[in-house]
PDB file of C-alpha atoms in Angstrom:
ATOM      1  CA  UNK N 171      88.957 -85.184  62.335  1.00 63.00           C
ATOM      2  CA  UNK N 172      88.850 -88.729  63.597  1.00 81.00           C
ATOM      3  CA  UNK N 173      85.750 -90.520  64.100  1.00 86.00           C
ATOM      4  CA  UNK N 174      84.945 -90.756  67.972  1.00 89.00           C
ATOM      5  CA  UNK N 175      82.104 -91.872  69.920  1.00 93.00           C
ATOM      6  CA  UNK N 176      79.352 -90.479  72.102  1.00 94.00           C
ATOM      7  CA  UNK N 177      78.713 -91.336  76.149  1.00 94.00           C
ATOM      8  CA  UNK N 178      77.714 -90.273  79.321  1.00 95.00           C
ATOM      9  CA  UNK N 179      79.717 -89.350  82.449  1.00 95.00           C
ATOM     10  CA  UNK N 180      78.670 -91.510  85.679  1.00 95.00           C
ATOM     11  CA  UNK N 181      81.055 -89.882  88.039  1.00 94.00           C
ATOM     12  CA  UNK N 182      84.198 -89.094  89.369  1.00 95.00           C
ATOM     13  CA  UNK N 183      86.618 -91.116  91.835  1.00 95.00           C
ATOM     14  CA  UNK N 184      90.288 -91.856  92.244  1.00 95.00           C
ATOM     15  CA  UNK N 185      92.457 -94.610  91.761  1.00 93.00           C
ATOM     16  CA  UNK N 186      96.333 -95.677  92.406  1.00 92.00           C
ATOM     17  CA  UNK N 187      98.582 -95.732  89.495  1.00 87.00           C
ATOM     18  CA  UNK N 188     101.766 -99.014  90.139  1.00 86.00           C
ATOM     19  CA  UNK N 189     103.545 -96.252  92.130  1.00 89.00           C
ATOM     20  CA  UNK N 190     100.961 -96.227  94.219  1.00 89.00           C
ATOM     21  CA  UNK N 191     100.130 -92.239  93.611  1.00 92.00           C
ATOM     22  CA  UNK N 192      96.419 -91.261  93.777  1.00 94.00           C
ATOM     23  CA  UNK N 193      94.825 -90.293  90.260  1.00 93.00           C
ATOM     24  CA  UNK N 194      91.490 -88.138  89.697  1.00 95.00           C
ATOM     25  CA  UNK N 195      89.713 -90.178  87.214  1.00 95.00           C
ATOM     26  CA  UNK N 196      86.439 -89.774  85.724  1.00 95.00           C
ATOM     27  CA  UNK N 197      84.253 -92.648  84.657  1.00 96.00           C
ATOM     28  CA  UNK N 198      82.586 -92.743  81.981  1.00 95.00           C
ATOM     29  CA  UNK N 199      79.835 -95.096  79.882  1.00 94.00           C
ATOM     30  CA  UNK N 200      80.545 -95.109  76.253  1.00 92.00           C
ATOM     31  CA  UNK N 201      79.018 -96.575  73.168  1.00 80.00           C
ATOM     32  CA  UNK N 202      77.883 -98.546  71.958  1.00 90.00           C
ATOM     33  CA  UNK N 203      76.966 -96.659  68.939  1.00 92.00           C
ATOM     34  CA  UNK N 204      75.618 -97.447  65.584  1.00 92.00           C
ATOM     35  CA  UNK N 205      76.519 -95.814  62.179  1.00 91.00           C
ATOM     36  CA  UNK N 206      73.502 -94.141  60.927  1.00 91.00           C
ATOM     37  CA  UNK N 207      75.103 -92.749  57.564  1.00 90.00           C
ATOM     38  CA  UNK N 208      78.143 -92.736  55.336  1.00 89.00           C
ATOM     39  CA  UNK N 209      78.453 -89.450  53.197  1.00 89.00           C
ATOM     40  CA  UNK N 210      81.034 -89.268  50.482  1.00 87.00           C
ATOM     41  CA  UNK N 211      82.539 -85.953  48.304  1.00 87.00           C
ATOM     42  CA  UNK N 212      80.753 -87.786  44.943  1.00 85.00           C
ATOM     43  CA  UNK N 213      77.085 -87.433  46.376  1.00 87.00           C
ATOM     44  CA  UNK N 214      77.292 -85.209  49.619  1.00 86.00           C
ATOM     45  CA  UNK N 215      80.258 -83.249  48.820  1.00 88.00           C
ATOM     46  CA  UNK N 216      82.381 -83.780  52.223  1.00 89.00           C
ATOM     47  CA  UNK N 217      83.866 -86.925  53.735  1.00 89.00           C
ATOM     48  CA  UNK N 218      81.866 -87.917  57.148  1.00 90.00           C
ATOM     49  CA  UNK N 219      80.154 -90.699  59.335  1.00 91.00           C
ATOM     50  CA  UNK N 220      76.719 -90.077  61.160  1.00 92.00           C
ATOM     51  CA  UNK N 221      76.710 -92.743  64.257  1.00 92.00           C
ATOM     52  CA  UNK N 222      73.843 -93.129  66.736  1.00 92.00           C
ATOM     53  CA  UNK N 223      73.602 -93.008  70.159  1.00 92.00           C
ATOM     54  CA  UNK N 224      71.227 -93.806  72.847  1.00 89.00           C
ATOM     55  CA  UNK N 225      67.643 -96.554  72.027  1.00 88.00           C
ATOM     56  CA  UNK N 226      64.568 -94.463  72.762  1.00 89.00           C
ATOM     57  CA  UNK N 227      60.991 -95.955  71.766  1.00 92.00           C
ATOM     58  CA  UNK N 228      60.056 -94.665  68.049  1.00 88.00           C
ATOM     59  CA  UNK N 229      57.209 -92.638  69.491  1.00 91.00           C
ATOM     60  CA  UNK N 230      59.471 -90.330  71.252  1.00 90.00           C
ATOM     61  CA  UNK N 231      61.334 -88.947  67.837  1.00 90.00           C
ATOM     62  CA  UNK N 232      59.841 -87.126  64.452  1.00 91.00           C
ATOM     63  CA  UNK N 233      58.757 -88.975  61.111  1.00 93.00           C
ATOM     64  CA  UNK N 234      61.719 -87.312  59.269  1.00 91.00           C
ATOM     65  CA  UNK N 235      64.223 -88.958  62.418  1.00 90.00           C
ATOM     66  CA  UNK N 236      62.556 -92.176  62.327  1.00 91.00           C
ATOM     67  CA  UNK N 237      62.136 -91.627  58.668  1.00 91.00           C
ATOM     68  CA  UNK N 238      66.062 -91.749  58.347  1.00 89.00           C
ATOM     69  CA  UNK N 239      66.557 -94.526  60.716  1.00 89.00           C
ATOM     70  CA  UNK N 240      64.121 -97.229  59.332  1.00 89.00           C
ATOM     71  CA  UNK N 241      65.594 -96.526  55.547  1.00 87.00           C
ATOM     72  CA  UNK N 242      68.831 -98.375  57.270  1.00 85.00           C
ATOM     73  CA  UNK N 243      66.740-100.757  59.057  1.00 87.00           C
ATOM     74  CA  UNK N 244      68.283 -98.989  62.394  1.00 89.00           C
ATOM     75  CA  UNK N 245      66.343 -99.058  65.831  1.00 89.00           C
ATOM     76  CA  UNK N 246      65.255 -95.643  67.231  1.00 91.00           C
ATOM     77  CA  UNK N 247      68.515 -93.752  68.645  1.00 92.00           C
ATOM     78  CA  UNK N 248      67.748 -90.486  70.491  1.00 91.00           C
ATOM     79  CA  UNK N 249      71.486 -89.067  69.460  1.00 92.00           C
ATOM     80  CA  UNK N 250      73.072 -88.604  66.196  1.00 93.00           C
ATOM     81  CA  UNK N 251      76.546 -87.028  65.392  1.00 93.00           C
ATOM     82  CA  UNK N 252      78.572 -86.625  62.588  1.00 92.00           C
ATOM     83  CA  UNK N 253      82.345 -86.937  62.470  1.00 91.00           C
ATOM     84  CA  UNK N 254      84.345 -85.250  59.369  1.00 90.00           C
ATOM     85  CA  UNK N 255      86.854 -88.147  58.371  1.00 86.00           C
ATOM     86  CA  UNK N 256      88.812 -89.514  55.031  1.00 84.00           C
ATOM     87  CA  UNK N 257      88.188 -92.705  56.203  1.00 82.00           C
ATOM     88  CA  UNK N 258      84.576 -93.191  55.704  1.00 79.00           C
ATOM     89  CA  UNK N 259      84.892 -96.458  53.623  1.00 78.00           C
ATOM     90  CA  UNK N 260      85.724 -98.219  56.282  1.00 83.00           C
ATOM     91  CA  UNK N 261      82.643 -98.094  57.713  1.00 87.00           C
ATOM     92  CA  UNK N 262      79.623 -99.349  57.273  1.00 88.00           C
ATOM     93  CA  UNK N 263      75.887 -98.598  58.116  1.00 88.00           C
ATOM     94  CA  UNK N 264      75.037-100.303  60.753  1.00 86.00           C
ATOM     95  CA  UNK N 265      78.030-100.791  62.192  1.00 87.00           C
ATOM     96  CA  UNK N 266      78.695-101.161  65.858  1.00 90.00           C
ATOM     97  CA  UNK N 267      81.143 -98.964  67.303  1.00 90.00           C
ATOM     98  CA  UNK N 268      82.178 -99.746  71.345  1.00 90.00           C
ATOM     99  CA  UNK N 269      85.147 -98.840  73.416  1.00 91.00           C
ATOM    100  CA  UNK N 270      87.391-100.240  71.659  1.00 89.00           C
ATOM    101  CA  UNK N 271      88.135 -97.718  69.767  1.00 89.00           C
ATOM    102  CA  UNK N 272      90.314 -96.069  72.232  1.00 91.00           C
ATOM    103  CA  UNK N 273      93.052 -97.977  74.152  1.00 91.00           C
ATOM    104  CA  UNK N 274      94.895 -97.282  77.558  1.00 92.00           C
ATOM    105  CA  UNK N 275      97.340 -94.145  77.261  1.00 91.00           C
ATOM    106  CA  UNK N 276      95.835 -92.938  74.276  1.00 93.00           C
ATOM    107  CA  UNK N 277      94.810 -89.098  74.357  1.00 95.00           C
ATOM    108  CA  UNK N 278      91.354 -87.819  73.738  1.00 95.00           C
ATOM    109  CA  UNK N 279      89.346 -84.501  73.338  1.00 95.00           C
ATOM    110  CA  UNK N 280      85.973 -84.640  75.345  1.00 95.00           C
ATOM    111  CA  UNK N 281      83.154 -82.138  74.429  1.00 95.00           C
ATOM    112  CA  UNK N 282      80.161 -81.334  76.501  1.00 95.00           C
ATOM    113  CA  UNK N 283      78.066 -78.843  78.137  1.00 95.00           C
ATOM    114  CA  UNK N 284      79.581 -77.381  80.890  1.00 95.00           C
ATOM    115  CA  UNK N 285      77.642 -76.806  84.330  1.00 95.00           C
ATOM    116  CA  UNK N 286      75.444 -73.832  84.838  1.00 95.00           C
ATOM    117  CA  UNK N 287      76.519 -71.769  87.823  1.00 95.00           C
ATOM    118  CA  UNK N 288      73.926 -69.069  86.965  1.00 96.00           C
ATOM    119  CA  UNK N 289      74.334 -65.449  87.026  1.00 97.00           C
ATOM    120  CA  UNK N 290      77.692 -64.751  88.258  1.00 96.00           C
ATOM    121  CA  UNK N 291      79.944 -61.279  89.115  1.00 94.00           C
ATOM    122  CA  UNK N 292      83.392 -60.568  88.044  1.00 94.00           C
ATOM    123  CA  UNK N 293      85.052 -62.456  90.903  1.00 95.00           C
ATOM    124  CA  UNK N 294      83.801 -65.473  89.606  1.00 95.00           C
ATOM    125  CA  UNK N 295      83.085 -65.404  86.376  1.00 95.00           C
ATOM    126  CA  UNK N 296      86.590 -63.720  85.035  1.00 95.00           C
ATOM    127  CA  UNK N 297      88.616 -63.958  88.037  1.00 95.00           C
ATOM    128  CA  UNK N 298      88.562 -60.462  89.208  1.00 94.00           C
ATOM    129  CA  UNK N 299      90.576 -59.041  92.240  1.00 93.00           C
ATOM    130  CA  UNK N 300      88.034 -57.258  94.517  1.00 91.00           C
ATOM    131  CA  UNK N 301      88.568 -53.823  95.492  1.00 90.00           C
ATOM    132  CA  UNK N 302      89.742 -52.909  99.103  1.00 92.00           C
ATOM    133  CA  UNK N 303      87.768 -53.785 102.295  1.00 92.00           C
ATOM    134  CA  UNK N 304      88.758 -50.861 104.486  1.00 92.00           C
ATOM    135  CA  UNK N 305      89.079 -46.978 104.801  1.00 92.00           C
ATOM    136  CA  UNK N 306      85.629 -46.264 103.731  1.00 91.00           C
ATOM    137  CA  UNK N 307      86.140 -48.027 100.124  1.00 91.00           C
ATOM    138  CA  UNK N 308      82.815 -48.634  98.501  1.00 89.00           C
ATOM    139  CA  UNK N 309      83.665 -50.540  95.862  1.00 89.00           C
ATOM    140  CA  UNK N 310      84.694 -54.293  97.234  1.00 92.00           C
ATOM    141  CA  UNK N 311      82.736 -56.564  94.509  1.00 91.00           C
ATOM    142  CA  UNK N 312      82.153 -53.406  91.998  1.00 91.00           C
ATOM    143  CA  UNK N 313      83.702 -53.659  88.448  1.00 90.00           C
ATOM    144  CA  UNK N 314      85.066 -50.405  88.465  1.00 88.00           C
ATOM    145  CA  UNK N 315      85.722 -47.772  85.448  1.00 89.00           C
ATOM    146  CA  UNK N 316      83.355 -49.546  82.254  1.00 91.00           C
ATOM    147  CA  UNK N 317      84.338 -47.057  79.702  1.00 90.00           C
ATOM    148  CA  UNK N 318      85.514 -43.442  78.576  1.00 90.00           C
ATOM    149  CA  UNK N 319      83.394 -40.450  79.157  1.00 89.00           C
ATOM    150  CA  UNK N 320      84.674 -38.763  76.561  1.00 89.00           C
ATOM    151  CA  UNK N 321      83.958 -39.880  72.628  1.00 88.00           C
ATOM    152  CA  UNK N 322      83.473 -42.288  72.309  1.00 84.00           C
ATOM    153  CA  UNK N 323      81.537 -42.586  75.290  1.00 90.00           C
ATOM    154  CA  UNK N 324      79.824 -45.711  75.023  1.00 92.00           C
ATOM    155  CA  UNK N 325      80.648 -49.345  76.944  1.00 93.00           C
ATOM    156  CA  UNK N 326      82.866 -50.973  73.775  1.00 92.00           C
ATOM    157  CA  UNK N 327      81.316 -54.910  72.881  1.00 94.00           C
ATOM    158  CA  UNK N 328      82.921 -57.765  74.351  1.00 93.00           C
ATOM    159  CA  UNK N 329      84.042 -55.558  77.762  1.00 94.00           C
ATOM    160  CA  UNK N 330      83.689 -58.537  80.611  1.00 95.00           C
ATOM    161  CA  UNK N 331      81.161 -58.000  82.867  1.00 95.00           C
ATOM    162  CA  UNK N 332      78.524 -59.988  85.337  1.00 95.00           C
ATOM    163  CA  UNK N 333      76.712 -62.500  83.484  1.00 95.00           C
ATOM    164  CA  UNK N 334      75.970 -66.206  82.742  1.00 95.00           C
ATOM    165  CA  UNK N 335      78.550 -68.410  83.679  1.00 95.00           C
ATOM    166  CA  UNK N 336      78.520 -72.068  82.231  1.00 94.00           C
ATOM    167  CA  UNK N 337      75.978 -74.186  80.550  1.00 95.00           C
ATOM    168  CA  UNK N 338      77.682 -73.857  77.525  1.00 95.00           C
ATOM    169  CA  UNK N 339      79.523 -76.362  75.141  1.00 95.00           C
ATOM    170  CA  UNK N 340      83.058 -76.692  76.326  1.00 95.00           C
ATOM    171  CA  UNK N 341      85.823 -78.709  75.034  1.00 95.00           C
ATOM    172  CA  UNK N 342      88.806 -80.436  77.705  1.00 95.00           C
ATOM    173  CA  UNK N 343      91.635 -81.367  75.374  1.00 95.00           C
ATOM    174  CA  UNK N 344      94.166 -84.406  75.442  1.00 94.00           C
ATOM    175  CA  UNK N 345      92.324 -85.827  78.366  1.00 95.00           C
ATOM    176  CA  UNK N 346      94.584 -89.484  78.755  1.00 94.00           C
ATOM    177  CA  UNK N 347      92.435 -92.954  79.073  1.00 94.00           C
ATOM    178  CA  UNK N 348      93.327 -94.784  81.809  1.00 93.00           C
ATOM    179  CA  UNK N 349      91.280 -98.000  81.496  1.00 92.00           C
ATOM    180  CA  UNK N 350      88.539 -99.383  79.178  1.00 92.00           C
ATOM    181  CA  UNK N 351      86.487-101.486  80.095  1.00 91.00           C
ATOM    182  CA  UNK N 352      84.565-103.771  76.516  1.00 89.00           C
ATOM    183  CA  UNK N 353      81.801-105.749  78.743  1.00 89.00           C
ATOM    184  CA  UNK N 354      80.454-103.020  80.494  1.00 90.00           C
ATOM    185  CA  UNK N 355      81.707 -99.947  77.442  1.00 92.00           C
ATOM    186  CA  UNK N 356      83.333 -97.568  79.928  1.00 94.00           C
ATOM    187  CA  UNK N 357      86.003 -95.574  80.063  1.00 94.00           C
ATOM    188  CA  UNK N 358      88.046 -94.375  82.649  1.00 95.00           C
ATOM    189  CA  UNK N 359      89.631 -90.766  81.947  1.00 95.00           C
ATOM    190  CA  UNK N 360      92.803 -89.107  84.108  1.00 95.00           C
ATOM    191  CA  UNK N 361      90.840 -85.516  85.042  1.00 94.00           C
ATOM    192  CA  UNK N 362      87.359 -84.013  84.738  1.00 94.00           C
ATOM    193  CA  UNK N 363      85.396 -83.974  81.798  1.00 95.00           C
ATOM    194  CA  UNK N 364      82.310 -81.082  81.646  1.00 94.00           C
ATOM    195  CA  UNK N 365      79.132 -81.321  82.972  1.00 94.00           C
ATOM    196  CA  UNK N 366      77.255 -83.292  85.544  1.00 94.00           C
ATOM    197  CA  UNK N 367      77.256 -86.998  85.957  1.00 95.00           C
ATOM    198  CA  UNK N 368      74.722 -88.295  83.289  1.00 93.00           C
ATOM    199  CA  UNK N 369      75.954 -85.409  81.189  1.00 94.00           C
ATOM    200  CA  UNK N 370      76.163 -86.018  77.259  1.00 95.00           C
ATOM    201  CA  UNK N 371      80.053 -86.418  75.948  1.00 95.00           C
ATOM    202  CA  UNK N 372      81.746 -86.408  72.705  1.00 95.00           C
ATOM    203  CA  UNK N 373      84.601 -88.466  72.612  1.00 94.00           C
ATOM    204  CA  UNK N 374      87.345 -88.014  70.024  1.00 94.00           C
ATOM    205  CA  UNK N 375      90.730 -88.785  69.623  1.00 92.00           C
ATOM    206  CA  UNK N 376      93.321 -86.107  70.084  1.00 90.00           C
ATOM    207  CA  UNK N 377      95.521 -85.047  66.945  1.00 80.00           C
TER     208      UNK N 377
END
């Protein structure tokens, strides 16, 4: 995996490409982050990076967080996330990482939690067709036949029903960067990314 960084989204707009077509872009403000930790195969047993993300006063995190911050003489970060990678001796703790890590036309997967949309029927949540509106039908939103009444007569796991839709950690891959932006760490992305504005993002470049 290669290492990325972590951001928030600020919003969507739209921009004009030199054709002059109309692109969906989201904006978003990444970095800059701080590597917390190197870990190596000799003394952790895996290659990886830990970088930081967001300054927080000290009093808002535990002694073991703040614990494993001051032993690198690193300010209180209220995010930390670790990136598997070969190339870990190129970094070094303390480190800043920014924006420029990513360039225009690259491709990137972006990793958040999507919005909640609460409990949700089959319509919505897997794209049902309803049943028929007329003639006396009774079932227009119903999910019909939900097993066998014969043996085994039992509803069999993972049948899709009504449920919770969203709030969960979703991944949008090769995503293409538009525009970066080093003075002001943002990025602007061709599509949507999950999540609300001010949502939490991974950023990492696509393979």
């Amino acid at each position: 995996m290669a290492v990325g960084l972590l951001g928030n989204k600020i919003g969507m707009t739209q921009i004009f490409d030199e054709s002059g077509n109309i692109i969906p872009v989201t904006i978003l403000k990444v970095g800059p982050c701080v590597v917390t930790q190197v870990k190596s195969k000799s003394k952790e047993k895996y290659d990886s990076i830990q970088i930081g993300y967001g300054n927080v006063l000290s009093k808002t995190l535990t002694q073991p967080e703040l614990g494993h911050l001051q032993k690198s003489n690193i300010q209180p970060l209220k995010y930390l996330k670790e990136f598997r990678t070969t190339e870990q001796d190129e970094f070094t703790v303390g480190e800043v990482l920014n924006v420029d890590l990513f360039s225009p036309g690259q491709f990137v997967n972006i990793r958040g939690k999507s919005i909640g949309k609460g409990f949700s029927g089959l319509q919505k949540r897997h794209n049902f067709t309803r049943g028929p509106m007329t003639h006396g039908s009774k079932n227009h939103r119903e999910p019909g036949s939900i097993g066998m009444g014969t043996t085994p007569g039992r509803v069999l796991p993972g049948k899709k029903m009504a449920g919770q839709l969203g709030n969960k950690i979703t991944t949008v891959k090769k995503l293409k960067v538009i525009q970066t932006n080093s003075d002001e760490n943002v990025l602007v992305i061709k599509g949507s990314v999950p999540g609300k504005p001010g949502n939490l993002l991974s950023i990492v470049p696509s393979e």
